[in-house]
Coordinates of C-alpha atoms in Angstrom, one line a residue:
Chain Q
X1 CA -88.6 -47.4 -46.8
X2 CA -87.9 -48.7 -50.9
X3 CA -85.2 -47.1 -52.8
X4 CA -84.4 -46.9 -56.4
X5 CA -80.9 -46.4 -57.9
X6 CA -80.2 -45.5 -61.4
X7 CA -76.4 -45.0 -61.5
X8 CA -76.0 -43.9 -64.8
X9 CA -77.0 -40.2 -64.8
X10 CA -75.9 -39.9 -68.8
X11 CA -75.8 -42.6 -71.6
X12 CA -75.5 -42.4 -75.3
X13 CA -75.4 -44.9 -77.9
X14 CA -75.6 -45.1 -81.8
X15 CA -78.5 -45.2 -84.1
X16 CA -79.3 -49.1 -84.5
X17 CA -77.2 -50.2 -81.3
X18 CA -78.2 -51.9 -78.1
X19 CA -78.1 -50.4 -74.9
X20 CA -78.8 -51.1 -71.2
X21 CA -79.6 -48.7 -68.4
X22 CA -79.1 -50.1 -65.0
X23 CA -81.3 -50.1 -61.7
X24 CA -81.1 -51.2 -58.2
X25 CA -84.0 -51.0 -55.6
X26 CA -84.3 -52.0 -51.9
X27 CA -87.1 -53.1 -50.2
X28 CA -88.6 -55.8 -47.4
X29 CA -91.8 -56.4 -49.8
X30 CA -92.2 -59.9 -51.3
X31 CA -94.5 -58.8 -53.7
X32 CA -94.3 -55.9 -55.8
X33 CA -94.3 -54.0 -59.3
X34 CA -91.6 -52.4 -61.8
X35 CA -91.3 -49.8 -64.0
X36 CA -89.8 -48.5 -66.7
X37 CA -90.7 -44.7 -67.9
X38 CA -89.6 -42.7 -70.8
X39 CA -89.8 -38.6 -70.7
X40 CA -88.8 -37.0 -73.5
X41 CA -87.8 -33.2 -74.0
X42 CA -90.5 -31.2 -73.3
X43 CA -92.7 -33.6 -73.1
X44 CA -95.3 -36.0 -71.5
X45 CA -93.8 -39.2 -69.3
X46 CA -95.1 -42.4 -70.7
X47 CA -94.7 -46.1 -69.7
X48 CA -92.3 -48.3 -71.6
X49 CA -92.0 -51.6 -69.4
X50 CA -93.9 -53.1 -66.9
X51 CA -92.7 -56.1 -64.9
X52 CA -94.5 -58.2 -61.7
X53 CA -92.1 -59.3 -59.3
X54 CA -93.8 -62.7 -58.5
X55 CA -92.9 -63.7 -62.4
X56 CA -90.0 -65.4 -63.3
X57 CA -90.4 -64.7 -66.9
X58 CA -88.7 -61.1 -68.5
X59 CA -90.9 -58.9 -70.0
X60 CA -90.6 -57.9 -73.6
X61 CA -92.2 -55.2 -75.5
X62 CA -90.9 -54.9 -79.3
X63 CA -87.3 -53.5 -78.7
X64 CA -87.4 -52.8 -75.1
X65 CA -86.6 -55.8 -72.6
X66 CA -85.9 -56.2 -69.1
X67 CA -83.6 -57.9 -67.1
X68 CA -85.2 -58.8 -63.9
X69 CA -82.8 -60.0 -61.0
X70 CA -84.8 -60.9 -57.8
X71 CA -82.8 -62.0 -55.7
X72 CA -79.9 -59.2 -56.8
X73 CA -82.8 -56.7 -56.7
X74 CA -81.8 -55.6 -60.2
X75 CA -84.1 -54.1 -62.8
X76 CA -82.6 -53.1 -66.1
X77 CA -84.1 -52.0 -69.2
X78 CA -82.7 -53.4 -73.0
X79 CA -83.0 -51.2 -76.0
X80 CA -82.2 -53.2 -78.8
X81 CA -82.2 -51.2 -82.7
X82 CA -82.2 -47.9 -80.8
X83 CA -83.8 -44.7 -82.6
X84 CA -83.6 -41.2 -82.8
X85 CA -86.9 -41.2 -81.3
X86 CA -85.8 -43.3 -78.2
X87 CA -83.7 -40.2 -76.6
X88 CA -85.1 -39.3 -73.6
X89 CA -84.9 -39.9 -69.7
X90 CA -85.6 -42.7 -68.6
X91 CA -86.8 -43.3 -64.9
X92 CA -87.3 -46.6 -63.2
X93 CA -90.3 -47.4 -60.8
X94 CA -90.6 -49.4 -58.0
X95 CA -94.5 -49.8 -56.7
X96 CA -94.8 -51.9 -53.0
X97 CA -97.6 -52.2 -50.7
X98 CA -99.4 -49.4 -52.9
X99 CA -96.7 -47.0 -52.6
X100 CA -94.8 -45.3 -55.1
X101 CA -90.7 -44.6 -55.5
X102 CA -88.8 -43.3 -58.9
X103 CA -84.9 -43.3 -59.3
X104 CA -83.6 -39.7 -60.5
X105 CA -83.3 -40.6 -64.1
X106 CA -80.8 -41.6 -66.8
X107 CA -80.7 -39.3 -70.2
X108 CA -80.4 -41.3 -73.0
X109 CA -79.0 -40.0 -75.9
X110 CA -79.0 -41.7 -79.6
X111 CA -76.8 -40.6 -81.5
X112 CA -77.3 -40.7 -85.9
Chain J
X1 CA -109.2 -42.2 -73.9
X2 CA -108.5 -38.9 -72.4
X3 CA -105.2 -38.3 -70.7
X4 CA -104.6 -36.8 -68.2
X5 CA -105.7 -33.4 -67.4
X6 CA -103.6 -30.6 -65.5
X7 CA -103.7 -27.1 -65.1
X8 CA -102.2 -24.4 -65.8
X9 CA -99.6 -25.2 -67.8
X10 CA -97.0 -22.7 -66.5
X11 CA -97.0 -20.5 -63.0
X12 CA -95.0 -17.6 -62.2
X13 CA -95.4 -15.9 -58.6
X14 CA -93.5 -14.7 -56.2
X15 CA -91.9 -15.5 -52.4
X16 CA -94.5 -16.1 -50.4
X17 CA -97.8 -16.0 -52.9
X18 CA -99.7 -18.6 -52.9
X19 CA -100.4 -20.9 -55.8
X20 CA -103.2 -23.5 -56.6
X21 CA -103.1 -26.7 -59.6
X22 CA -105.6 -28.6 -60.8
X23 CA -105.8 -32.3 -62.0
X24 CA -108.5 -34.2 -63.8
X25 CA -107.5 -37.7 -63.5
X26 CA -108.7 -40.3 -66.5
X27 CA -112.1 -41.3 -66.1
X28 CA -113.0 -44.7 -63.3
X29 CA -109.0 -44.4 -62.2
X30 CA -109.5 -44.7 -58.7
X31 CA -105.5 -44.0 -57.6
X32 CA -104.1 -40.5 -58.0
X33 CA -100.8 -39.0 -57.2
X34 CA -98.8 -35.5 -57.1
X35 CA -95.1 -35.3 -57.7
X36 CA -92.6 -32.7 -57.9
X37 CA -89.9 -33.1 -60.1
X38 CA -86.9 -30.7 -59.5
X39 CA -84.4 -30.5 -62.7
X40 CA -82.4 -33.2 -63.2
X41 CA -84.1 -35.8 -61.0
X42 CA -86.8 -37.9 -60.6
X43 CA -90.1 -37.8 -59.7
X44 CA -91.0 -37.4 -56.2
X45 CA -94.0 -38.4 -54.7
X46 CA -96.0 -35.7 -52.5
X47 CA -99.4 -37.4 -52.1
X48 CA -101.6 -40.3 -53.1
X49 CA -104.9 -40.9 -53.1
X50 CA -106.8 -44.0 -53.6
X51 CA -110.6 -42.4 -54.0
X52 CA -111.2 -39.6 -51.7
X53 CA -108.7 -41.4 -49.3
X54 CA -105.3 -40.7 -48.7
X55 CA -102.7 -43.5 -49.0
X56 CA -99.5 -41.7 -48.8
X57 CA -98.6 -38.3 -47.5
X58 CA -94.8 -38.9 -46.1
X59 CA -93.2 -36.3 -48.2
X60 CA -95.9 -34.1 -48.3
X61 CA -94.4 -30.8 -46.3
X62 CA -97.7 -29.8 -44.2
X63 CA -97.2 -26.5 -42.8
X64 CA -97.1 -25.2 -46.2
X65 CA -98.9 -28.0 -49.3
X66 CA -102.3 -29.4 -48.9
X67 CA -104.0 -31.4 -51.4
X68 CA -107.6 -32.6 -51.7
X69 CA -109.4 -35.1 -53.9
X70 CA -113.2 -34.2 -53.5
X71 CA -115.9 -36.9 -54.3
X72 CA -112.7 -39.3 -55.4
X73 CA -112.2 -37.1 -59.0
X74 CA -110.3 -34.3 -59.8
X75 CA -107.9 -33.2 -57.3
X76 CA -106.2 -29.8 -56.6
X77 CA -102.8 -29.1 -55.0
X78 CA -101.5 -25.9 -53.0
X79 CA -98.8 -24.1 -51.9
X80 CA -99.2 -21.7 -49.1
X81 CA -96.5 -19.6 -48.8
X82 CA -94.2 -20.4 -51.4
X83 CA -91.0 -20.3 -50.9
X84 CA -87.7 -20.2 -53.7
X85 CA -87.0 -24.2 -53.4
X86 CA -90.9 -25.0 -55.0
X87 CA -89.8 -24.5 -58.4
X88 CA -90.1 -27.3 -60.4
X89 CA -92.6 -29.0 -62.5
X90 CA -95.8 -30.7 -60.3
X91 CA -97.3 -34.2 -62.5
X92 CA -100.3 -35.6 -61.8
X93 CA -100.4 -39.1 -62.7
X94 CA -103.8 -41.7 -62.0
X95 CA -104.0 -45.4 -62.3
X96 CA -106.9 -47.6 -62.7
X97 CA -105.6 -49.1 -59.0
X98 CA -103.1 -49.6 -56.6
X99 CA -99.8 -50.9 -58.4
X100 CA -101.0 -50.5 -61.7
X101 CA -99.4 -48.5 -64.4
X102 CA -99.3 -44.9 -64.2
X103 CA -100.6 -42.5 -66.7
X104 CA -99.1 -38.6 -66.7
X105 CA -100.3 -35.4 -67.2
X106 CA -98.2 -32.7 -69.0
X107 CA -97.3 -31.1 -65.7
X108 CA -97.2 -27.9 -64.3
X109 CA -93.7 -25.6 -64.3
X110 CA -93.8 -23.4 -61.8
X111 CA -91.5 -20.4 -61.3
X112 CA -90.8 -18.8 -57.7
X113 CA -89.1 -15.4 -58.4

């Protein structure tokens, strides 16, 4: 069975900062996908981040980076120039052999 | 595109009603999935289904959820009795296919009184 461990349940960081949430996963797949979601408020969960595990490379999208660890089994997500708009939960996603595993969450507040 | 497509938006029923939700998935998305999210946490899978086919059931609990995905489309989910410990808010998500990216509908909050 895959886990997914987000052991931040609360984080806050100031308008224009950089922050990192943190996740761990387990599994006995070679091959495999990773997540990054962002829920805000009230509202609909979208994708931020996608990353396949048979590439080397980080994936980047604008401000949001990731910090893929293989061999740690290490996942985290880099918010760089953080806005008011980027508070939210944010859930990290682990996809293997087709099936589907999210860690509980970490609430991301930005502060002004 | 169009998202995707859930409803109701909110459910209130008692202990022991039943309850039905519906899910249009986007349109050619061959993989679809139900979650219950309780407060506070994350996401957690009930069922998937790849077409009309089910991948995943694990953490479906039988004697009382069933889910069906007729003619590989739209899908509906049950509870049958409900009991206090369903609340929470049921997604429907779809992907294009296995191990792609996952697109969300607004959910469905429902209330066991």
């Amino acid at each position: 069975a895959q886990t997914v461990t987000q052991s931040q349940p609360e984080m806050s960081v100031q308008e224009a900062e950089t922050v990192t949430l943190s996740c761990t996963y387990d599994t006995s797949e070679s091959n495999y996908y990773l997540f990054w979601y962002k829920q805000p408020p009230s509202r609909q969960m979208i994708l931020v981040i996608r990353q396949e595990a048979y590439k080397q490379q980080n994936a980047t999208e604008n401000r949001f980076s990731v910090n893929f660890q293989k061999a740690a089994k290490s996942f985290s997500l880099k918010i760089s120039d953080s806005q008011l708009g980027d508070t939210a939960m944010y859930f990290c996603a682990f996809i293997g052999a087709g099936k589907s595993t999210f860690g509980d969450g970490t609430t991301l507040t930005v502060k002004p | 595109e169009a998202g995707v497509a859930q409803s109701p938006r909110y459910k209130i029923i008692e202990k022991r009603q039943s309850v039905a939700f519906w899910c249009n998935p986007i349109s050619g998305h061959a993989t679809l999935y139900w979650y219950q999210q309780i407060l506070g946490q994350g996401p957690k899978l009930l069922i998937q289904f790849q077409n009309n086919g089910v991948v995943d059931d694990s953490q479906l609990p039988k004697d009382r959820f069933s889910a069906e995905r007729l003619k590989g489309v739209d899908s509906t989910l049950k509870i049958q009795p409900a009991k206090l410990e369903d609340s929470a808010v049921y997604l429907c998500a779809s992907s294009l296919e296995l191990n792609q990216p996952q697109h969300f509908g607004d959910g469905t909050r429902l209330s066991i009184l």
